[in-house]
């Protein structure tokens, strides 16, 4: 299976836009360490910084004892912590210091986190606390989950059975539906942001992550370029809607498209579009038709393929209008059989219809219909009649021309 790791960028920056500098060699940079001599860099605005390294064992913001590093990603580092006031384990995310360099992102962080704190659906991770320390460190505090991201499951399994994928998908859609009702568009739905855990002995209980930082991803081409210049990590756009890839405004139908891309990978083992660079992937989302997922030729498989095709439409108007509408459609699919229709001996007659049909031409659909209605013997007899009739007409024309 193709690796699904995020791609990172640290291109050179102009001195005018560099938020940091090296106190040793005076190099302008956006990095925390000088690219020339490795020395720690300083902020140009002179503000003190909360270190995000070696914080295990310390008490953060006077309220959270940092116990262990859970993971690191493009947006920051996540720690297991103990909330001292109520003595409970939590996940505390320290966002990347480069995000605090942009006042617009800081404002957006507070607005989005405040909205995300209102989400209460069981399939949405609970946001307990958020804020900014007096040193400018942005942080989020959520419930601590026990399980694994769906990306890890896909790395092991490659792909999932249709019914299991649809069951997981319905839970994702329920979380999205509540967020959309509050005016929140996730914008970064991907397998890494879908967490699976066992609850009361039942597996595959979904928690959708990172609603609180949904709007911290770039929303237009100018901002994407600027954030890249200051060294912000940009995730690979494997699940990005065409309108988001083009830098246009997005609405809940963008999440519907991203859900379609995630569902496609659950069912096929790979995302719908793969390329060597993020730009090529984005262009494919904008221009290329979605490929089939290669599902079995069962009633459930065909209906799921048709649903994927609609979810991955380029135009938002051509997609289902809401997450709840998609969830209801998937619920109706549950009654369909996942048994393949055709027996092995009928393999030759199991032909896939062509997407286009030229008027007056012989099509595969026509051949398949003839085979199913007449059978091989009937087709052979019909062909024999046609050949004999043609010979008879030719004989009449030949001898008719010789008559005086």
XYZ file of C-alpha atoms in Angstrom:
404
model
C 0.000 0.000 0.000
C 1.213 3.469 -0.838
C 2.491 5.344 2.189
C 0.059 7.957 3.367
C 2.459 10.089 5.356
C 2.011 13.839 5.379
C 4.436 15.973 3.369
C 6.394 18.763 4.997
C 7.901 21.918 3.603
C 10.547 24.284 4.911
C 11.503 26.469 1.933
C 13.722 29.539 2.245
C 12.033 32.726 3.431
C 12.617 36.369 2.735
C 14.069 38.473 5.529
C 11.038 40.779 5.384
C 8.676 37.896 6.183
C 10.900 35.874 8.553
C 9.417 35.956 12.073
C 12.642 34.699 13.718
C 16.388 35.258 13.573
C 19.553 33.556 14.747
C 21.290 35.513 17.564
C 24.656 33.993 16.565
C 24.913 34.543 12.804
C 21.889 36.881 12.375
C 20.316 34.621 9.743
C 16.637 35.351 9.073
C 14.498 32.220 9.261
C 11.130 30.798 10.182
C 12.634 27.750 11.903
C 13.129 27.173 15.624
C 16.765 26.224 14.964
C 19.141 28.142 12.710
C 19.679 26.331 9.386
C 23.266 27.644 9.303
C 24.685 26.834 12.749
C 21.887 25.000 14.568
C 21.549 27.605 17.316
C 18.075 28.223 18.819
C 16.411 31.177 17.096
C 14.540 34.073 18.709
C 11.246 35.746 17.893
C 11.513 39.173 16.302
C 8.683 40.563 18.421
C 10.693 39.823 21.583
C 7.958 37.774 23.303
C 8.997 34.957 25.638
C 8.169 31.467 24.509
C 6.768 28.441 26.259
C 9.106 25.591 25.291
C 7.338 22.697 23.591
C 10.272 20.340 24.145
C 11.161 18.685 27.446
C 7.915 19.738 29.116
C 7.176 16.252 30.480
C 7.117 16.416 34.278
C 6.282 20.124 34.381
C 2.972 21.789 35.224
C 1.590 23.645 32.220
C -0.253 26.909 32.839
C -0.425 26.042 36.535
C -3.220 23.519 35.888
C -1.990 20.516 33.900
C 0.808 18.146 34.854
C 2.475 16.946 31.634
C 2.958 13.171 31.888
C 4.046 11.860 28.483
C 4.408 12.805 24.822
C 1.718 11.017 22.770
C 2.585 12.243 19.296
C 3.779 15.074 17.090
C 2.335 16.417 13.874
C 2.203 19.407 11.606
C 0.027 21.458 13.935
C 1.918 20.725 17.154
C 2.608 18.143 19.870
C 0.099 16.151 21.923
C 0.747 15.114 25.526
C -1.006 12.974 28.072
C -1.614 15.262 31.019
C -3.393 15.299 34.371
C -5.912 18.063 35.007
C -5.116 18.857 38.619
C -8.388 20.554 39.559
C -10.529 17.467 38.834
C -7.806 14.799 38.853
C -8.533 13.372 35.396
C -6.378 12.347 32.457
C -6.633 14.554 29.374
C -4.906 15.088 26.050
C -3.186 18.473 25.864
C -2.124 19.766 22.466
C 0.498 22.507 22.230
C 0.126 24.141 18.835
C 3.159 25.010 16.767
C 4.751 28.325 17.804
C 4.696 29.500 14.183
C 0.892 29.684 14.328
C 1.113 32.393 16.989
C 3.150 34.545 14.603
C -0.009 35.281 12.606
C -2.588 37.428 14.449
C -5.308 36.312 12.028
C -4.655 32.665 12.859
C -4.710 33.425 16.587
C -8.097 35.139 16.218
C -9.382 32.274 14.092
C -8.123 29.732 16.625
C -10.120 31.331 19.444
C -13.273 31.607 17.336
C -13.127 28.034 16.075
C -12.217 26.548 19.451
C -15.071 28.437 21.100
C -17.506 27.033 18.516
C -16.044 23.510 18.765
C -16.502 23.539 22.538
C -20.262 23.529 21.905
C -20.138 20.172 20.097
C -21.511 17.369 22.250
C -22.139 14.471 19.881
C -20.797 11.129 21.160
C -18.797 10.714 17.928
C -17.046 14.075 18.317
C -14.062 14.376 20.630
C -14.931 16.528 23.651
C -13.046 19.797 23.940
C -12.588 20.644 27.629
C -10.407 23.738 27.500
C -8.464 25.977 25.154
C -6.577 29.221 25.289
C -3.358 31.176 24.986
C -0.793 31.520 27.753
C 0.814 34.825 28.665
C 3.798 33.742 26.563
C 1.650 33.294 23.448
C 1.435 29.473 23.495
C -1.845 28.232 21.982
C -3.239 25.024 23.468
C -6.219 22.682 23.377
C -7.356 20.221 26.051
C -9.556 17.285 25.022
C -10.705 13.958 26.370
C -7.999 11.289 26.336
C -8.862 8.480 23.911
C -7.797 4.857 24.035
C -7.595 3.239 20.612
C -6.030 4.076 17.269
C -6.551 6.415 14.314
C -8.213 4.877 11.293
C -5.013 5.517 9.340
C -3.276 2.873 11.476
C -6.069 0.378 10.789
C -5.814 1.004 7.047
C -2.054 0.599 7.143
C -2.550 -2.885 8.614
C -5.630 -4.017 6.713
C -5.279 -2.201 3.383
C -9.054 -1.977 2.982
C -12.213 -2.826 4.889
C -15.312 -4.887 4.071
C -18.122 -2.748 2.674
C -20.472 -3.133 5.646
C -17.757 -2.307 8.163
C -16.678 0.776 6.197
C -20.268 1.988 5.912
C -20.847 1.477 9.647
C -17.797 3.600 10.431
C -18.899 6.122 7.811
C -22.305 6.620 9.412
C -20.677 7.588 12.702
C -18.388 10.084 10.964
C -21.407 11.617 9.248
C -23.305 11.991 12.516
C -20.401 13.989 13.947
C -20.199 16.130 10.812
C -23.942 16.756 10.820
C -23.835 18.222 14.331
C -20.847 20.410 13.447
C -22.534 21.677 10.279
C -25.645 22.539 12.305
C -23.397 24.828 14.397
C -21.903 26.410 11.288
C -18.587 24.550 11.561
C -16.966 23.027 8.478
C -14.197 20.600 9.396
C -12.002 21.246 6.313
C -9.444 18.584 7.219
C -11.328 15.285 7.380
C -8.885 12.415 6.826
C -8.165 8.957 8.316
C -5.737 10.486 10.829
C -8.615 12.565 12.235
C -10.946 9.587 12.653
C -10.178 7.730 15.896
C -11.460 4.212 16.565
C -11.903 2.833 20.056
C -13.674 -0.007 21.828
C -16.640 1.012 23.994
C -18.395 -1.550 26.215
C -16.732 -4.355 24.306
C -17.809 -3.067 20.894
C -15.085 -1.984 18.480
C -15.044 0.719 15.798
C -16.583 3.423 17.979
C -15.708 6.621 16.127
C -14.411 9.914 17.450
C -13.815 12.684 14.912
C -10.862 14.878 15.914
C -9.560 18.402 15.374
C -12.760 20.405 14.910
C -11.140 23.031 17.126
C -8.366 23.769 14.612
C -10.345 23.184 11.430
C -9.950 26.749 10.226
C -6.245 26.950 10.943
C -5.546 25.281 7.597
C -5.089 27.635 4.630
C -8.327 28.802 3.018
C -7.015 30.534 -0.093
C -4.008 30.481 -2.384
C -2.458 33.665 -0.975
C -2.677 32.406 2.593
C -1.400 28.948 1.590
C 1.666 30.557 0.039
C 2.277 32.819 3.021
C 1.941 30.028 5.575
C 4.292 27.847 3.565
C 6.843 30.670 3.570
C 6.911 30.862 7.358
C 7.574 27.148 7.638
C 4.106 25.938 8.656
C 3.634 22.235 7.975
C 0.998 21.685 5.302
C -0.685 18.285 5.151
C -0.989 16.435 1.876
C -4.342 17.308 0.227
C -5.359 13.712 -0.485
C -8.903 14.337 0.765
C -9.382 17.976 -0.228
C -12.479 19.068 -2.136
C -12.022 20.727 -5.543
C -13.305 24.061 -4.239
C -10.904 23.979 -1.286
C -8.031 23.075 -3.623
C -8.925 26.122 -5.733
C -8.945 28.428 -2.706
C -12.693 29.094 -2.903
C -15.119 29.439 -0.033
C -16.245 26.093 1.371
C -19.464 24.893 2.967
C -20.639 21.541 4.382
C -20.605 19.998 0.902
C -16.807 20.283 0.990
C -16.798 17.948 4.001
C -19.162 15.653 2.065
C -16.526 15.392 -0.693
C -13.744 14.755 1.833
C -15.885 12.083 3.458
C -16.257 10.483 0.023
C -12.469 10.430 -0.380
C -12.050 8.858 3.076
C -14.771 6.280 2.360
C -13.102 5.513 -0.990
C -9.847 4.698 0.816
C -11.619 2.566 3.408
C -13.139 0.495 0.598
C -10.230 0.348 -1.864
C -7.131 0.717 0.315
C -5.889 3.866 -1.441
C -7.143 7.453 -1.794
C -8.993 8.283 -5.025
C -6.099 10.389 -6.360
C -2.368 9.868 -5.880
C 0.512 11.869 -7.356
C 4.100 12.843 -6.643
C 3.359 16.372 -5.438
C 0.529 18.055 -3.514
C -0.104 20.374 -6.465
C -0.640 17.409 -8.789
C -3.031 15.831 -6.291
C -4.985 19.080 -5.999
C -5.197 19.374 -9.779
C -6.523 15.819 -9.976
C -9.248 16.650 -7.462
C -10.198 19.644 -9.599
C -9.991 18.062 -13.058
C -9.930 14.260 -13.071
C -13.039 12.077 -12.729
C -12.984 9.824 -9.704
C -11.959 6.239 -10.542
C -14.127 3.279 -9.514
C -13.305 1.711 -6.173
C -13.449 -1.800 -7.651
C -16.141 -3.113 -5.326
C -17.704 -6.574 -5.767
C -20.562 -6.970 -8.262
C -23.227 -7.308 -5.575
C -26.300 -5.134 -5.004
C -24.516 -3.483 -2.076
C -21.286 -3.064 -4.060
C -23.003 -1.434 -7.034
C -25.055 0.906 -4.842
C -21.955 1.924 -2.867
C -20.021 2.604 -6.096
C -22.883 4.837 -7.254
C -22.830 6.688 -3.930
C -19.052 7.225 -4.125
C -19.435 8.633 -7.612
C -21.931 11.224 -6.339
C -19.901 12.096 -3.247
C -16.842 12.822 -5.409
C -18.571 15.058 -7.941
C -16.524 18.132 -8.843
C -19.431 20.548 -8.441
C -20.788 20.958 -4.888
C -24.297 21.267 -6.354
C -24.025 17.752 -7.808
C -23.201 16.148 -4.442
C -25.621 15.193 -1.668
C -26.518 18.439 0.054
C -25.662 17.434 3.640
C -23.909 14.905 5.829
C -27.262 13.801 7.229
C -28.579 13.095 3.720
C -25.562 10.873 3.040
C -25.995 9.086 6.376
C -29.666 8.365 5.616
C -28.709 7.000 2.202
C -26.081 4.712 3.713
C -28.642 3.504 6.235
C -30.888 2.436 3.369
C -27.999 0.515 1.798
C -27.745 -1.730 4.845
C -30.663 -3.838 3.613
C -28.892 -4.707 0.333
C -27.136 -8.024 -0.157
C -23.369 -8.147 -0.388
C -23.490 -11.474 -2.230
C -22.053 -11.359 -5.755
C -24.873 -11.859 -8.288
C -23.157 -13.913 -11.003
C -21.965 -17.478 -10.669
C -18.377 -18.231 -11.841
C -19.603 -20.015 -14.975
C -21.383 -16.838 -16.119
C -18.222 -14.768 -15.903
C -18.126 -14.097 -19.660
C -21.544 -12.448 -19.542
C -20.671 -10.189 -16.603
C -19.725 -7.176 -18.696
C -19.316 -3.630 -17.484
C -21.381 -1.058 -19.428
C -19.403 1.614 -21.204
C -19.937 5.134 -19.849
C -20.650 6.595 -23.303
C -22.740 5.292 -26.165
C -22.414 6.379 -29.781
C -25.752 6.419 -31.682
C -26.077 3.470 -34.036
C -23.025 1.658 -32.762
C -22.870 -1.840 -31.331
C -22.321 -1.501 -27.589
C -21.172 -3.845 -24.895
C -24.508 -3.228 -23.173
C -26.283 -4.550 -26.268
C -24.096 -7.629 -26.477
C -24.591 -8.344 -22.790
C -28.357 -7.952 -23.118
C -28.412 -10.239 -26.140
C -26.378 -12.856 -24.317
C -28.655 -12.797 -21.296
C -31.858 -12.903 -23.384
C -30.940 -15.301 -26.218
C -28.054 -17.352 -24.912
C -25.027 -18.433 -27.004
C -26.983 -20.843 -29.173
C -29.579 -18.195 -29.996
C -26.902 -15.686 -30.950
C -25.216 -18.260 -33.226
C -28.532 -19.117 -34.912
C -29.345 -15.443 -35.439
C -25.907 -14.832 -36.952
C -26.401 -17.800 -39.322
C -29.751 -16.422 -40.524
C -28.218 -12.993 -41.153
C -25.338 -14.513 -43.176
C -27.668 -16.678 -45.313
C -29.975 -13.747 -45.944
C -27.007 -11.673 -47.103
C -25.891 -14.412 -49.488
C -29.424 -14.668 -50.901
C -29.648 -10.948 -51.591
C -26.254 -11.008 -53.257
C -27.254 -13.970 -55.446
C -30.418 -12.180 -56.649
C -28.522 -8.983 -57.430
C -25.822 -10.876 -59.342
C -28.151 -12.874 -61.516
C -30.576 -10.001 -61.837
C -27.881 -7.853 -63.463
C -27.225 -10.602 -66.081
C -30.783 -10.686 -67.277
C -31.376 -9.172 -70.814
